[in-house]
Amino acid sequence: MKRKQKHFKPSAFTTIIGKNTLIRGDIAFSESLHLDGEVHGNILGQGKNSTLTISDQAKIKGDLKVANIIVNGRIEGNIHAAERVELAENAVIIGKIEYSLLEMAMGAKVEGEMIRLTESREEKTKNS
């Protein structure tokens, strides 16, 4: 019998960036970040449970390094997710995605490489 996997549920949001906000520069956060606005810079989630949620209104131009990411907006840059990537139906990714677990809804678009991380590759990434 096939077990049905439960959807990933991020922790309660600790930081929200509103839809009329433009940030130019890098962002580092811990726990969770919800983005409705626009970011021109890299985003770094600190900690093994860091979760970035990108709404359908959000746009990012930069690279992302987090544990978990839920995307329903547009990203022009590379994603490195140590744990989970969830691409909703309005997600548009232009860049490379590195992930351990991937969930992709019908309608999501990816223009670039999709690379599943293995333990040895994750260890190399941590050490570099």
PDB file of C-alpha atoms in Angstrom:
ATOM      1  CA  MET A   1       0.000   0.000   0.000  1.00  0.00           C
ATOM      2  CA  LYS A   2       1.356   3.388  -1.012  1.00  0.00           C
ATOM      3  CA  ARG A   3       1.684   5.892   1.826  1.00  0.00           C
ATOM      4  CA  LYS A   4       0.431   9.377   1.112  1.00  0.00           C
ATOM      5  CA  GLN A   5       2.999  11.993   2.059  1.00  0.00           C
ATOM      6  CA  LYS A   6       1.813  15.009   4.014  1.00  0.00           C
ATOM      7  CA  HIS A   7       2.516  18.473   2.658  1.00  0.00           C
ATOM      8  CA  PHE A   8       5.371  20.315   4.289  1.00  0.00           C
ATOM      9  CA  LYS A   9       4.129  22.939   6.718  1.00  0.00           C
ATOM     10  CA  PRO A  10       6.551  25.728   7.658  1.00  0.00           C
ATOM     11  CA  SER A  11       6.754  27.090  11.169  1.00  0.00           C
ATOM     12  CA  ALA A  12       4.855  30.256  11.997  1.00  0.00           C
ATOM     13  CA  PHE A  13       6.260  33.202  10.061  1.00  0.00           C
ATOM     14  CA  THR A  14       8.680  35.335  11.976  1.00  0.00           C
ATOM     15  CA  THR A  15       9.434  37.886   9.243  1.00  0.00           C
ATOM     16  CA  ILE A  16       7.188  39.161   6.443  1.00  0.00           C
ATOM     17  CA  ILE A  17       8.307  41.412   3.579  1.00  0.00           C
ATOM     18  CA  GLY A  18       5.256  43.157   2.087  1.00  0.00           C
ATOM     19  CA  LYS A  19       4.225  43.340  -1.558  1.00  0.00           C
ATOM     20  CA  ASN A  20       5.149  47.004  -2.053  1.00  0.00           C
ATOM     21  CA  THR A  21       8.664  46.551  -0.649  1.00  0.00           C
ATOM     22  CA  LEU A  22      11.865  46.476  -2.729  1.00  0.00           C
ATOM     23  CA  ILE A  23      15.070  45.391  -1.013  1.00  0.00           C
ATOM     24  CA  ARG A  24      18.423  45.902  -2.718  1.00  0.00           C
ATOM     25  CA  GLY A  25      21.013  43.840  -0.891  1.00  0.00           C
ATOM     26  CA  ASP A  26      21.470  40.479   0.759  1.00  0.00           C
ATOM     27  CA  ILE A  27      19.173  39.063   3.434  1.00  0.00           C
ATOM     28  CA  ALA A  28      20.095  36.577   6.166  1.00  0.00           C
ATOM     29  CA  PHE A  29      17.362  35.115   8.368  1.00  0.00           C
ATOM     30  CA  SER A  30      16.691  32.260  10.748  1.00  0.00           C
ATOM     31  CA  GLU A  31      13.513  30.242  11.213  1.00  0.00           C
ATOM     32  CA  SER A  32      11.129  31.550   8.528  1.00  0.00           C
ATOM     33  CA  LEU A  33      10.694  34.395   6.072  1.00  0.00           C
ATOM     34  CA  HIS A  34       7.605  35.141   3.959  1.00  0.00           C
ATOM     35  CA  LEU A  35       8.193  37.296   0.893  1.00  0.00           C
ATOM     36  CA  ASP A  36       5.470  39.181  -0.994  1.00  0.00           C
ATOM     37  CA  GLY A  37       7.789  41.940  -2.258  1.00  0.00           C
ATOM     38  CA  GLU A  38      10.891  42.105  -4.426  1.00  0.00           C
ATOM     39  CA  VAL A  39      14.516  41.381  -3.523  1.00  0.00           C
ATOM     40  CA  HIS A  40      17.591  42.182  -5.634  1.00  0.00           C
ATOM     41  CA  GLY A  41      20.222  40.267  -3.697  1.00  0.00           C
ATOM     42  CA  ASN A  42      21.056  36.892  -2.212  1.00  0.00           C
ATOM     43  CA  ILE A  43      19.011  35.272   0.544  1.00  0.00           C
ATOM     44  CA  LEU A  44      20.587  33.022   3.181  1.00  0.00           C
ATOM     45  CA  GLY A  45      18.523  30.988   5.616  1.00  0.00           C
ATOM     46  CA  GLN A  46      20.558  30.202   8.704  1.00  0.00           C
ATOM     47  CA  GLY A  47      19.814  26.959  10.491  1.00  0.00           C
ATOM     48  CA  LYS A  48      18.715  23.510   9.460  1.00  0.00           C
ATOM     49  CA  ASN A  49      15.008  24.439   9.722  1.00  0.00           C
ATOM     50  CA  SER A  50      15.117  27.756   7.851  1.00  0.00           C
ATOM     51  CA  THR A  51      12.092  28.123   5.566  1.00  0.00           C
ATOM     52  CA  LEU A  52      11.566  30.712   2.837  1.00  0.00           C
ATOM     53  CA  THR A  53       8.065  31.191   1.400  1.00  0.00           C
ATOM     54  CA  ILE A  54       7.748  33.173  -1.823  1.00  0.00           C
ATOM     55  CA  SER A  55       4.214  34.273  -2.732  1.00  0.00           C
ATOM     56  CA  ASP A  56       2.817  34.591  -6.242  1.00  0.00           C
ATOM     57  CA  GLN A  57       3.454  38.371  -6.066  1.00  0.00           C
ATOM     58  CA  ALA A  58       7.133  38.071  -5.099  1.00  0.00           C
ATOM     59  CA  LYS A  59      10.227  38.418  -7.306  1.00  0.00           C
ATOM     60  CA  ILE A  60      13.838  37.627  -6.488  1.00  0.00           C
ATOM     61  CA  LYS A  61      16.972  38.381  -8.497  1.00  0.00           C
ATOM     62  CA  GLY A  62      19.728  36.578  -6.636  1.00  0.00           C
ATOM     63  CA  ASP A  63      20.841  33.225  -5.263  1.00  0.00           C
ATOM     64  CA  LEU A  64      19.075  31.447  -2.401  1.00  0.00           C
ATOM     65  CA  LYS A  65      20.537  29.072   0.158  1.00  0.00           C
ATOM     66  CA  VAL A  66      18.001  27.686   2.648  1.00  0.00           C
ATOM     67  CA  ALA A  67      16.904  24.418   4.209  1.00  0.00           C
ATOM     68  CA  ASN A  68      13.324  24.571   2.869  1.00  0.00           C
ATOM     69  CA  ILE A  69      11.669  26.738   0.237  1.00  0.00           C
ATOM     70  CA  ILE A  70       8.111  27.101  -1.007  1.00  0.00           C
ATOM     71  CA  VAL A  71       7.887  29.049  -4.278  1.00  0.00           C
ATOM     72  CA  ASN A  72       4.835  30.493  -5.986  1.00  0.00           C
ATOM     73  CA  GLY A  73       6.576  33.573  -7.454  1.00  0.00           C
ATOM     74  CA  ARG A  74       9.519  34.352  -9.759  1.00  0.00           C
ATOM     75  CA  ILE A  75      13.202  33.672  -9.033  1.00  0.00           C
ATOM     76  CA  GLU A  76      16.064  34.636 -11.332  1.00  0.00           C
ATOM     77  CA  GLY A  77      18.976  32.910  -9.655  1.00  0.00           C
ATOM     78  CA  ASN A  78      20.115  29.605  -8.228  1.00  0.00           C
ATOM     79  CA  ILE A  79      18.425  27.763  -5.369  1.00  0.00           C
ATOM     80  CA  HIS A  80      20.251  25.498  -2.953  1.00  0.00           C
ATOM     81  CA  ALA A  81      17.825  23.809  -0.559  1.00  0.00           C
ATOM     82  CA  ALA A  82      19.419  21.346   1.830  1.00  0.00           C
ATOM     83  CA  GLU A  83      16.051  19.725   2.526  1.00  0.00           C
ATOM     84  CA  ARG A  84      12.931  20.515   0.522  1.00  0.00           C
ATOM     85  CA  VAL A  85      11.803  22.517  -2.524  1.00  0.00           C
ATOM     86  CA  GLU A  86       8.089  22.960  -3.170  1.00  0.00           C
ATOM     87  CA  LEU A  87       7.138  24.618  -6.473  1.00  0.00           C
ATOM     88  CA  ALA A  88       3.523  25.800  -6.626  1.00  0.00           C
ATOM     89  CA  GLU A  89       1.574  26.314  -9.860  1.00  0.00           C
ATOM     90  CA  ASN A  90       2.706  29.952 -10.424  1.00  0.00           C
ATOM     91  CA  ALA A  91       6.402  29.335  -9.700  1.00  0.00           C
ATOM     92  CA  VAL A  92       8.894  30.502 -12.338  1.00  0.00           C
ATOM     93  CA  ILE A  93      12.547  29.625 -11.752  1.00  0.00           C
ATOM     94  CA  ILE A  94      15.326  30.770 -14.087  1.00  0.00           C
ATOM     95  CA  GLY A  95      18.434  29.102 -12.711  1.00  0.00           C
ATOM     96  CA  LYS A  96      19.742  25.935 -11.120  1.00  0.00           C
ATOM     97  CA  ILE A  97      17.849  24.132  -8.347  1.00  0.00           C
ATOM     98  CA  GLU A  98      19.689  21.849  -5.906  1.00  0.00           C
ATOM     99  CA  TYR A  99      17.379  19.902  -3.597  1.00  0.00           C
ATOM    100  CA  SER A 100      16.980  16.785  -1.459  1.00  0.00           C
ATOM    101  CA  LEU A 101      13.186  16.506  -1.812  1.00  0.00           C
ATOM    102  CA  LEU A 102      11.166  18.114  -4.592  1.00  0.00           C
ATOM    103  CA  GLU A 103       7.450  18.686  -5.023  1.00  0.00           C
ATOM    104  CA  MET A 104       6.309  20.397  -8.224  1.00  0.00           C
ATOM    105  CA  ALA A 105       2.749  21.381  -9.111  1.00  0.00           C
ATOM    106  CA  MET A 106       1.382  21.367 -12.630  1.00  0.00           C
ATOM    107  CA  GLY A 107       2.010  24.799 -14.142  1.00  0.00           C
ATOM    108  CA  ALA A 108       5.325  25.499 -12.379  1.00  0.00           C
ATOM    109  CA  LYS A 109       8.122  26.461 -14.785  1.00  0.00           C
ATOM    110  CA  VAL A 110      11.856  25.799 -14.468  1.00  0.00           C
ATOM    111  CA  GLU A 111      14.425  27.057 -16.968  1.00  0.00           C
ATOM    112  CA  GLY A 112      17.674  25.506 -15.787  1.00  0.00           C
ATOM    113  CA  GLU A 113      19.173  22.460 -14.144  1.00  0.00           C
ATOM    114  CA  MET A 114      17.521  20.447 -11.398  1.00  0.00           C
ATOM    115  CA  ILE A 115      20.049  18.521  -9.297  1.00  0.00           C
ATOM    116  CA  ARG A 116      19.109  16.122  -6.530  1.00  0.00           C
ATOM    117  CA  LEU A 117      21.557  16.341  -3.655  1.00  0.00           C
ATOM    118  CA  THR A 118      23.075  13.173  -2.331  1.00  0.00           C
ATOM    119  CA  GLU A 119      24.731  12.880   1.066  1.00  0.00           C
ATOM    120  CA  SER A 120      28.221  13.031  -0.407  1.00  0.00           C
ATOM    121  CA  ARG A 121      27.376  16.131  -2.486  1.00  0.00           C
ATOM    122  CA  GLU A 122      25.786  17.819   0.575  1.00  0.00           C
ATOM    123  CA  GLU A 123      28.937  17.144   2.609  1.00  0.00           C
ATOM    124  CA  LYS A 124      31.109  18.665  -0.154  1.00  0.00           C
ATOM    125  CA  THR A 125      28.853  21.732  -0.253  1.00  0.00           C
ATOM    126  CA  LYS A 126      29.032  22.184   3.532  1.00  0.00           C
ATOM    127  CA  ASN A 127      32.829  21.908   3.496  1.00  0.00           C
ATOM    128  CA  SER A 128      33.343  24.441   0.699  1.00  0.00           C
TER     129      SER A 128
END
